[in-house]
PDB file of C-alpha atoms in Angstrom:
ATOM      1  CA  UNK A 201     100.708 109.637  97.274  1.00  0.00           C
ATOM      2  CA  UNK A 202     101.541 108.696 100.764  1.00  0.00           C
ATOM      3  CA  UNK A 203     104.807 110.044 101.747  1.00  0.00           C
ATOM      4  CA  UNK A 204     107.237 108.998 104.493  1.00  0.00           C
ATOM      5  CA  UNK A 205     105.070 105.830 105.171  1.00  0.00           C
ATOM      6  CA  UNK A 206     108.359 104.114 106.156  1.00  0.00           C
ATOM      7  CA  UNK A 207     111.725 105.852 106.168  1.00  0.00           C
ATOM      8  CA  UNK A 208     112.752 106.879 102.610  1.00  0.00           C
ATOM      9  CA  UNK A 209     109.694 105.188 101.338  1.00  0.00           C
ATOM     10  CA  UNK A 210     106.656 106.625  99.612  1.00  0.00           C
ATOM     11  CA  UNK A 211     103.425 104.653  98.336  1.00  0.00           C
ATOM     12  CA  UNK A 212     101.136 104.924  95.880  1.00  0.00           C
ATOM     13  CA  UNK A 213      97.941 102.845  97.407  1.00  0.00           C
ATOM     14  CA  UNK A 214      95.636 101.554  93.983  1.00  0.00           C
ATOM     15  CA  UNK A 215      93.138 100.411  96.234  1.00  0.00           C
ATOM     16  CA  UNK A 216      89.261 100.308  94.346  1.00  0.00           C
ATOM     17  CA  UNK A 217      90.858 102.272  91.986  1.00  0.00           C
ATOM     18  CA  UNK A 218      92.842 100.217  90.113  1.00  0.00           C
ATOM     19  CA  UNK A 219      89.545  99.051  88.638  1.00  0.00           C
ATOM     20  CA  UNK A 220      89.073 102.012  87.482  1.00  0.00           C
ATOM     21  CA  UNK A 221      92.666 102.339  85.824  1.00  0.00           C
ATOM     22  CA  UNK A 222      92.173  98.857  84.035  1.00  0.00           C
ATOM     23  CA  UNK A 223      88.959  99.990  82.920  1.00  0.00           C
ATOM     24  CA  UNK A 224      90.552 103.285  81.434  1.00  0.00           C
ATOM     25  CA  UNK A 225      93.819 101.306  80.008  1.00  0.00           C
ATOM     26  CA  UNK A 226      91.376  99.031  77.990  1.00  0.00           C
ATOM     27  CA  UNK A 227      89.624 101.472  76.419  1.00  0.00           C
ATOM     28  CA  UNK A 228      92.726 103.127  75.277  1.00  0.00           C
ATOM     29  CA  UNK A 229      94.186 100.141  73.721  1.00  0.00           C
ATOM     30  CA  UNK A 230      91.179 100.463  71.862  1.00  0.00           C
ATOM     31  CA  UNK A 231      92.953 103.201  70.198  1.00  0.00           C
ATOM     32  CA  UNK A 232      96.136 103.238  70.636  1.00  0.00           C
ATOM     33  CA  UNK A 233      97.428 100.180  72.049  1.00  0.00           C
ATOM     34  CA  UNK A 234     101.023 101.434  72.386  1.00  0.00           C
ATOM     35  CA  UNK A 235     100.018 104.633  73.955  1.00  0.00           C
ATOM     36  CA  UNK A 236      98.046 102.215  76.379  1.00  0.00           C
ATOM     37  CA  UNK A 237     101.020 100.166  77.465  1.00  0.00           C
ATOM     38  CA  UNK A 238     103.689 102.705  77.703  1.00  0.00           C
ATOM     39  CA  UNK A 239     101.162 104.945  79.524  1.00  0.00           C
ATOM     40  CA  UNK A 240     102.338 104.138  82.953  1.00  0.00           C
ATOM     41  CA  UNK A 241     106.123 104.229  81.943  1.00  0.00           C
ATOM     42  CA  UNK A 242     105.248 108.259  80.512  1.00  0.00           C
ATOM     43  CA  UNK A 243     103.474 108.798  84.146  1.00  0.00           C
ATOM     44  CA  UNK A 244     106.552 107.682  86.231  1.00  0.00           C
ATOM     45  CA  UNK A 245     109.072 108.965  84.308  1.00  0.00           C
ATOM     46  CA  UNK A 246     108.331 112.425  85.641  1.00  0.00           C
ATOM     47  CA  UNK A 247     109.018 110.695  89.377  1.00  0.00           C
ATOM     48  CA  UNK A 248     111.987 108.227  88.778  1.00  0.00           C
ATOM     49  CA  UNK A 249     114.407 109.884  89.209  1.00  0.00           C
ATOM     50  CA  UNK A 250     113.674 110.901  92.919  1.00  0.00           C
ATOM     51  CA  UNK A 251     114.203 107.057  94.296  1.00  0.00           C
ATOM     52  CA  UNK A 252     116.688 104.774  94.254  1.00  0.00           C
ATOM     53  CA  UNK A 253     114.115 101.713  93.563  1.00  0.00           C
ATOM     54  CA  UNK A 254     110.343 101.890  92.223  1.00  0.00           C
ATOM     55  CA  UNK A 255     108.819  98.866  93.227  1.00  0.00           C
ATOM     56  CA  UNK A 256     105.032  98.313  90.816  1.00  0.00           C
ATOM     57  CA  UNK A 257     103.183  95.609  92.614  1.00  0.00           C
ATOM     58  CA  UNK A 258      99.982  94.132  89.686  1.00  0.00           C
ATOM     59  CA  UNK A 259      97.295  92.000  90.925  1.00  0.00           C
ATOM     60  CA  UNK A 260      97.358  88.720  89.048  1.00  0.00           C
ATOM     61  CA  UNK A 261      94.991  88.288  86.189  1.00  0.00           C
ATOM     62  CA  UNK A 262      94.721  91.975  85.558  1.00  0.00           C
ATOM     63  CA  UNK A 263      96.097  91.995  81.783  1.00  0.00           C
ATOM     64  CA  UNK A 264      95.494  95.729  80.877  1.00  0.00           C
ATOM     65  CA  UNK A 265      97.793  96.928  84.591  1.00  0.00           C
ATOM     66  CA  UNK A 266     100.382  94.257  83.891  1.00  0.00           C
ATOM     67  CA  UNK A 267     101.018  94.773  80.443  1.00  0.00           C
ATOM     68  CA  UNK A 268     101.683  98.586  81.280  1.00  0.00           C
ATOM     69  CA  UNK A 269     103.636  97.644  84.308  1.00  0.00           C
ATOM     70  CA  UNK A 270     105.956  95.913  82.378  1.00  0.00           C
ATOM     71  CA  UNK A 271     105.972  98.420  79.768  1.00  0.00           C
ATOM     72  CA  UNK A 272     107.527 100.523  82.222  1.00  0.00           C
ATOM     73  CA  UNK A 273     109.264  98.058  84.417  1.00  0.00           C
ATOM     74  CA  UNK A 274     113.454  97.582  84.019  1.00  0.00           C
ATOM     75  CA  UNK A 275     113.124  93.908  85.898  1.00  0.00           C
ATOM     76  CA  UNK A 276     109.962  91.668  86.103  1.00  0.00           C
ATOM     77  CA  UNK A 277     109.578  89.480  89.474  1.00  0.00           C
ATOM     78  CA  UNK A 278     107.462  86.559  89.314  1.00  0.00           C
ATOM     79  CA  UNK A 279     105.717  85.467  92.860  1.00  0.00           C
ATOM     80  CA  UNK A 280     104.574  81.618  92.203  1.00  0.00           C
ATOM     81  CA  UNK A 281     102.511  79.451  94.110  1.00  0.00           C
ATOM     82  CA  UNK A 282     103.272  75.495  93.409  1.00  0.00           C
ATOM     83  CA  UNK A 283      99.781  74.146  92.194  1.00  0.00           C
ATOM     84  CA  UNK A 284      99.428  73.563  88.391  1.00  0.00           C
ATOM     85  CA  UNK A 285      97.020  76.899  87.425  1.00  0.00           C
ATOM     86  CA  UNK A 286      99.832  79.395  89.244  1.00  0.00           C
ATOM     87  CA  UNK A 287     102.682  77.529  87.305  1.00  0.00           C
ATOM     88  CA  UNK A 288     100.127  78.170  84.106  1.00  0.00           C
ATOM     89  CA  UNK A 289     100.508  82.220  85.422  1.00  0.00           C
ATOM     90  CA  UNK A 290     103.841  82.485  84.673  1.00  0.00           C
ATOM     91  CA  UNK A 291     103.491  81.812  81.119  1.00  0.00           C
ATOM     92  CA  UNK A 292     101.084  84.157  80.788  1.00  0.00           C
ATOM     93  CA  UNK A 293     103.497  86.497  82.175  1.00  0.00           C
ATOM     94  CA  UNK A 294     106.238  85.526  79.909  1.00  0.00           C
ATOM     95  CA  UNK A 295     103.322  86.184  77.166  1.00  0.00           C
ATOM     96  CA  UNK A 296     102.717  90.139  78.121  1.00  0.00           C
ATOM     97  CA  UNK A 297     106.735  90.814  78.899  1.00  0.00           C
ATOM     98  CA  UNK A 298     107.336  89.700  75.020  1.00  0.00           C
ATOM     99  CA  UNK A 299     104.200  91.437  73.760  1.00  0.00           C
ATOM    100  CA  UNK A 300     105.748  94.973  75.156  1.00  0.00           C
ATOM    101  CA  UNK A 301     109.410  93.779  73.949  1.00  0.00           C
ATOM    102  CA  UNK A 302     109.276  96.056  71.304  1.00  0.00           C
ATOM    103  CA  UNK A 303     108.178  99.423  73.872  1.00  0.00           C
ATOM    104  CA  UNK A 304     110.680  98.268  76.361  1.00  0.00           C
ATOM    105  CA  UNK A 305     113.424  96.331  75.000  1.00  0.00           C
ATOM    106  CA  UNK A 306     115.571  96.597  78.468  1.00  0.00           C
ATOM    107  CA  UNK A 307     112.725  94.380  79.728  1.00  0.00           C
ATOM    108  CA  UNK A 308     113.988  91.088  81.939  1.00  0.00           C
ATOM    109  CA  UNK A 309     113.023  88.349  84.100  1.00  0.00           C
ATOM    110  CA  UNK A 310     114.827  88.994  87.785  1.00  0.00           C
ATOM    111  CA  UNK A 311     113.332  85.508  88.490  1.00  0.00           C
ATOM    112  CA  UNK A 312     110.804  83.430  90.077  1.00  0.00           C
ATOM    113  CA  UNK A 313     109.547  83.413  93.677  1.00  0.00           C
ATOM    114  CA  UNK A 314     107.889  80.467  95.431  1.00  0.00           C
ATOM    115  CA  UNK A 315     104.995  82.268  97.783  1.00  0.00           C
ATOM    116  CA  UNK A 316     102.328  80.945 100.277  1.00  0.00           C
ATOM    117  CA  UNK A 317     104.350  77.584 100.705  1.00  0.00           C
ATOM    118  CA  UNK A 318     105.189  74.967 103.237  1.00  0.00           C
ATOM    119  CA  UNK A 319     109.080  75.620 104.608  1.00  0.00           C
ATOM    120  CA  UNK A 320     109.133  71.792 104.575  1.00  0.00           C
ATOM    121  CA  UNK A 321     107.804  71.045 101.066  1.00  0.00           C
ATOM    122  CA  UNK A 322     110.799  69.935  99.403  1.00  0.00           C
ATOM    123  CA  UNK A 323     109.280  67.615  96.957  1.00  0.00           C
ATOM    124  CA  UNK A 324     106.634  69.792  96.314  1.00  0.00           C
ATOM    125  CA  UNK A 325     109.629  72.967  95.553  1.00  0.00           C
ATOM    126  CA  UNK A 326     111.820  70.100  93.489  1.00  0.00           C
ATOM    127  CA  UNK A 327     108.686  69.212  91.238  1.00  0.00           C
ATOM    128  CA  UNK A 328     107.994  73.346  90.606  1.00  0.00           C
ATOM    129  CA  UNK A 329     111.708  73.659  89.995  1.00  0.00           C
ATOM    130  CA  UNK A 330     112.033  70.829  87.482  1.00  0.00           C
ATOM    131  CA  UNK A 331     108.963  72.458  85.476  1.00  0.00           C
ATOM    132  CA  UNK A 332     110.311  75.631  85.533  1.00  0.00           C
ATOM    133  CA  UNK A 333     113.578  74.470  84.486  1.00  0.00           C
ATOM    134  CA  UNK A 334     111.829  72.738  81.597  1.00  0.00           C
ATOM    135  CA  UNK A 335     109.665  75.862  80.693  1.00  0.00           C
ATOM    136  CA  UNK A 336     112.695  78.287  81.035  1.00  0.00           C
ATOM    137  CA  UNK A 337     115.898  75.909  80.105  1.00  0.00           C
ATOM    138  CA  UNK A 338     117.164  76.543  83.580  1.00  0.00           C
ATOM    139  CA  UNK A 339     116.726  76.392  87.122  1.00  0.00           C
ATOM    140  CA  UNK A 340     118.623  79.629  87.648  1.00  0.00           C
ATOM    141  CA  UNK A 341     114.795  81.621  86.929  1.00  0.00           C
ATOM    142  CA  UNK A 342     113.808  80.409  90.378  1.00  0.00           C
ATOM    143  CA  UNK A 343     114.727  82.158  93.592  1.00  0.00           C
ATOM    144  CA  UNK A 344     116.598  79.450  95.978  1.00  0.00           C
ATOM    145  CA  UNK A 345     114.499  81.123  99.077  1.00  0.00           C
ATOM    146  CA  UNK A 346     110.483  80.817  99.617  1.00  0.00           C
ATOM    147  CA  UNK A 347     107.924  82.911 101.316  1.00  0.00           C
ATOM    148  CA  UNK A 348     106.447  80.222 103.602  1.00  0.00           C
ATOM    149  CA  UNK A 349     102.458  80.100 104.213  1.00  0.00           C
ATOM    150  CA  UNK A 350     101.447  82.188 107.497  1.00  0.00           C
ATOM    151  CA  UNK A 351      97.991  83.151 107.304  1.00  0.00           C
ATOM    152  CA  UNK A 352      98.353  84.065 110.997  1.00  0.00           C
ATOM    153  CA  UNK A 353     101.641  86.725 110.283  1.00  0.00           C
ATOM    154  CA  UNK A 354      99.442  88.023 107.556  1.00  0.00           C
ATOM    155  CA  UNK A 355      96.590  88.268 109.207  1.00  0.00           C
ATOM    156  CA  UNK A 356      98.228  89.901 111.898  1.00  0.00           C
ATOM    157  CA  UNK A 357     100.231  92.028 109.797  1.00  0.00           C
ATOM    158  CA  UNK A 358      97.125  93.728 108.229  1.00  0.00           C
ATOM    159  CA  UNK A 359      95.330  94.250 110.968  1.00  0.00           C
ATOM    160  CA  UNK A 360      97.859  95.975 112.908  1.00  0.00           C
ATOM    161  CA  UNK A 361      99.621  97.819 109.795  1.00  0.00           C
ATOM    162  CA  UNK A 362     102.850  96.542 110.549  1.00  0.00           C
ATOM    163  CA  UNK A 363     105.358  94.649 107.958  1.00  0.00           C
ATOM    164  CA  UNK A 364     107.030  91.137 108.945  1.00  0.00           C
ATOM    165  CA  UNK A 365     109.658  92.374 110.813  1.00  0.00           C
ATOM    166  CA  UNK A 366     108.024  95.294 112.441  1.00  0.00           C
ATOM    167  CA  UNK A 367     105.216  92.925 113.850  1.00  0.00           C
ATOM    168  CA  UNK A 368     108.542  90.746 114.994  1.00  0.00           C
ATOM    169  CA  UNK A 369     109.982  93.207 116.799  1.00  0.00           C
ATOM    170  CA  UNK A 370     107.066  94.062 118.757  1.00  0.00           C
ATOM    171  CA  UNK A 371     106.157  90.938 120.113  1.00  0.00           C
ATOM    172  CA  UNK A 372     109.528  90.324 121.039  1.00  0.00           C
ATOM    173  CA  UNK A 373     108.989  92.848 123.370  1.00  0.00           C
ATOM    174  CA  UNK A 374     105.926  91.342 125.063  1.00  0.00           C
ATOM    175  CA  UNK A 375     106.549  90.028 128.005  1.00  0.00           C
ATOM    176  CA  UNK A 376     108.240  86.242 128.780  1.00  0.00           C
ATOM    177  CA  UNK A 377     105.703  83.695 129.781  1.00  0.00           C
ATOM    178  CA  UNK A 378     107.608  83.505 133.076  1.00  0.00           C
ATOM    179  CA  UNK A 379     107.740  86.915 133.464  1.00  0.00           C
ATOM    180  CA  UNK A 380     103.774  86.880 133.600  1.00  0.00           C
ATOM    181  CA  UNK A 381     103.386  83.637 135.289  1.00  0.00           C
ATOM    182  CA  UNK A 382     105.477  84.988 138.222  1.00  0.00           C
ATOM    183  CA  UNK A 383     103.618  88.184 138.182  1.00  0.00           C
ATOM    184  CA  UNK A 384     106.182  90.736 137.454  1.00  0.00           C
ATOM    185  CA  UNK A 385     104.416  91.640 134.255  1.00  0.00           C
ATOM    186  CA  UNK A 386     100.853  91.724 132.550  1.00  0.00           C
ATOM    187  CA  UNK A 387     100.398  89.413 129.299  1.00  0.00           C
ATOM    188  CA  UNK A 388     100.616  91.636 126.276  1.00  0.00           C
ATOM    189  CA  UNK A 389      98.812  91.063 122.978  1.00  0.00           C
ATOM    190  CA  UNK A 390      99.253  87.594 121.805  1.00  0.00           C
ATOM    191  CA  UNK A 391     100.996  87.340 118.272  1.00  0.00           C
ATOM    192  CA  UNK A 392     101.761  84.577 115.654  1.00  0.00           C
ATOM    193  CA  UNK A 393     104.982  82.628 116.293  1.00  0.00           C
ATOM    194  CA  UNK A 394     105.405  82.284 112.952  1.00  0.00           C
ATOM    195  CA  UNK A 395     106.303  86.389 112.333  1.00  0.00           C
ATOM    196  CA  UNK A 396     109.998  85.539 112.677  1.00  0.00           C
ATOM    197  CA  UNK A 397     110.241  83.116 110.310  1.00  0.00           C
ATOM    198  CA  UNK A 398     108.072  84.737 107.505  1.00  0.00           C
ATOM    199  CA  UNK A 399     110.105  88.455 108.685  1.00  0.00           C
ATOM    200  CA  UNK A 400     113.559  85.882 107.692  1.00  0.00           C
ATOM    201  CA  UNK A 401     111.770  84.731 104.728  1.00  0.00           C
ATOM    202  CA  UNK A 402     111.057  87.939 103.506  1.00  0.00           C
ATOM    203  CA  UNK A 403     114.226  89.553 104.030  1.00  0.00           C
ATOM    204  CA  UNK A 404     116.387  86.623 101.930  1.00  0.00           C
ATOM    205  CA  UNK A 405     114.170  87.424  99.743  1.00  0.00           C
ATOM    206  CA  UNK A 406     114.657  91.172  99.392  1.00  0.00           C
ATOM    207  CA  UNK A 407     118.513  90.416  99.771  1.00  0.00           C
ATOM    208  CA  UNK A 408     118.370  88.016  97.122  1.00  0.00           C
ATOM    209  CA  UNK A 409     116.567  90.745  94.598  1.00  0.00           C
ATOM    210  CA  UNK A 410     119.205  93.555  95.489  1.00  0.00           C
ATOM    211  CA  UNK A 411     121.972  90.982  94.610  1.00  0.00           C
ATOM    212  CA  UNK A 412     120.439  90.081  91.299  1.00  0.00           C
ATOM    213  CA  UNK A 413     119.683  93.935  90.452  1.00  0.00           C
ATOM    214  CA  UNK A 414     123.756  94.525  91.230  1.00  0.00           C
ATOM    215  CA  UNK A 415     124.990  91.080  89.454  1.00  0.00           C
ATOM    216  CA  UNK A 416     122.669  92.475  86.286  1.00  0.00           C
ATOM    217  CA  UNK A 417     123.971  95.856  86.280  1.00  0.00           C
ATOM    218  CA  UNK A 418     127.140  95.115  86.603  1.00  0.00           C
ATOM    219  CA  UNK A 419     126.971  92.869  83.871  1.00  0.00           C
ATOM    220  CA  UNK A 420     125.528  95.822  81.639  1.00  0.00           C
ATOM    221  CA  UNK A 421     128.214  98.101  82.659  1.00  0.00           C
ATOM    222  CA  UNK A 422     131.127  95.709  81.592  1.00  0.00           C
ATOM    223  CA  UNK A 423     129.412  94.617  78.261  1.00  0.00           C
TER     224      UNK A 423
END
């Protein structure tokens, strides 16, 4: 574990060894397919109660990790790309959140996230919608906020080990253009304009989670 990577939050990298964990999870559903699934959810459970939020982020495709992240999971969040085969994911995702109903009947969908699309796309984010809404019986699945494509922010974010808004935050305090033209200050690293708008993106986002969490719970608490 990495601790106090950010304040108040600690990671758990997977890294190459998530093959490994697949590799293991498979071979216990061999067995015990039960004690496969819920195997994560018995391995947290010892930990859980220390944060406030435990965020499990799967790698798509990877049925053995997902089916025992939603085994242990209270809320599933769907990140979607718009193209036919990535609308075809989310069934499949459906698929493995009713096959570990039974384990974890306190299993549901927060929603559905359009990722890696254009800001300006709107026929492109009404056609998604109106499939969704015809896979799900309601638009309400998807999130009304995207993640917009940025491969420079990413790119940039990576290799400097920075989030969105940290990688914001310190170009805006590069110098101006003027400032350098005039002379009064040296250029600074050069960074992707479009950081501010994918930090925005990713904090509606985030905002837009919390709110659902609260609206959810609340709901539980009243029932």
């Amino acid at each position: 574990m990495l601790a106090g990577v950010r304040p108040g939050l600690d990671v758990i990298a997977g890294g190459p060894h998530l093959d490994d964990a697949a590799a293991f999870l498979g071979a216990k559903a061999q067995k015990d397919r039960d004690a496969a699934q819920l195997a994560l959810a018995k391995l947290l459970d010892s930990v859980a109660g220390e944060y406030d939020l435990v965020l499990l982020d799967c790698p798509p495709g990877n049925e053995p990790l997902q089916a025992a992240a939603v085994a242990a999971a209270r809320y599933a969040l769907v990140p979607l790309k718009t193209d036919m085969s990535s609308r075809k994911g989310v069934a499949a995702v459906a698929a493995r959140m009713d096959s570990v109903v039974g384990l974890n009947p306190s299993l549901g969908l927060l929603g559905v996230v359009l990722v890696g699309t254009g800001a300006k796309s709107k026929q492109v984010h009404k056609v998604t919608r109106d499939h969704l809404t015809a896979d799900f019986g309601t638009d309400e699945v998807l999130f009304p906020m995207s993640i917009r494509h940025a491969e420079a922010t990413a790119q940039a974010c990576r290799e400097r080990g920075l989030l969105a808004h940290e990688l914001e935050r310190e170009l805006s305090k590069g110098p101006k253009w003027w400032e350098v033209l005039r002379g009064e200050a040296k250029a600074g690293p050069a960074g992707p304009k479009s950081a501010s708008s994918v930090a925005e993106d990713l904090h509606a986002v985030a905002m837009e989670v919390t709110r659902r969490i609260a609206v959810a719970e609340s709901q539980e608490v009243n029932a």
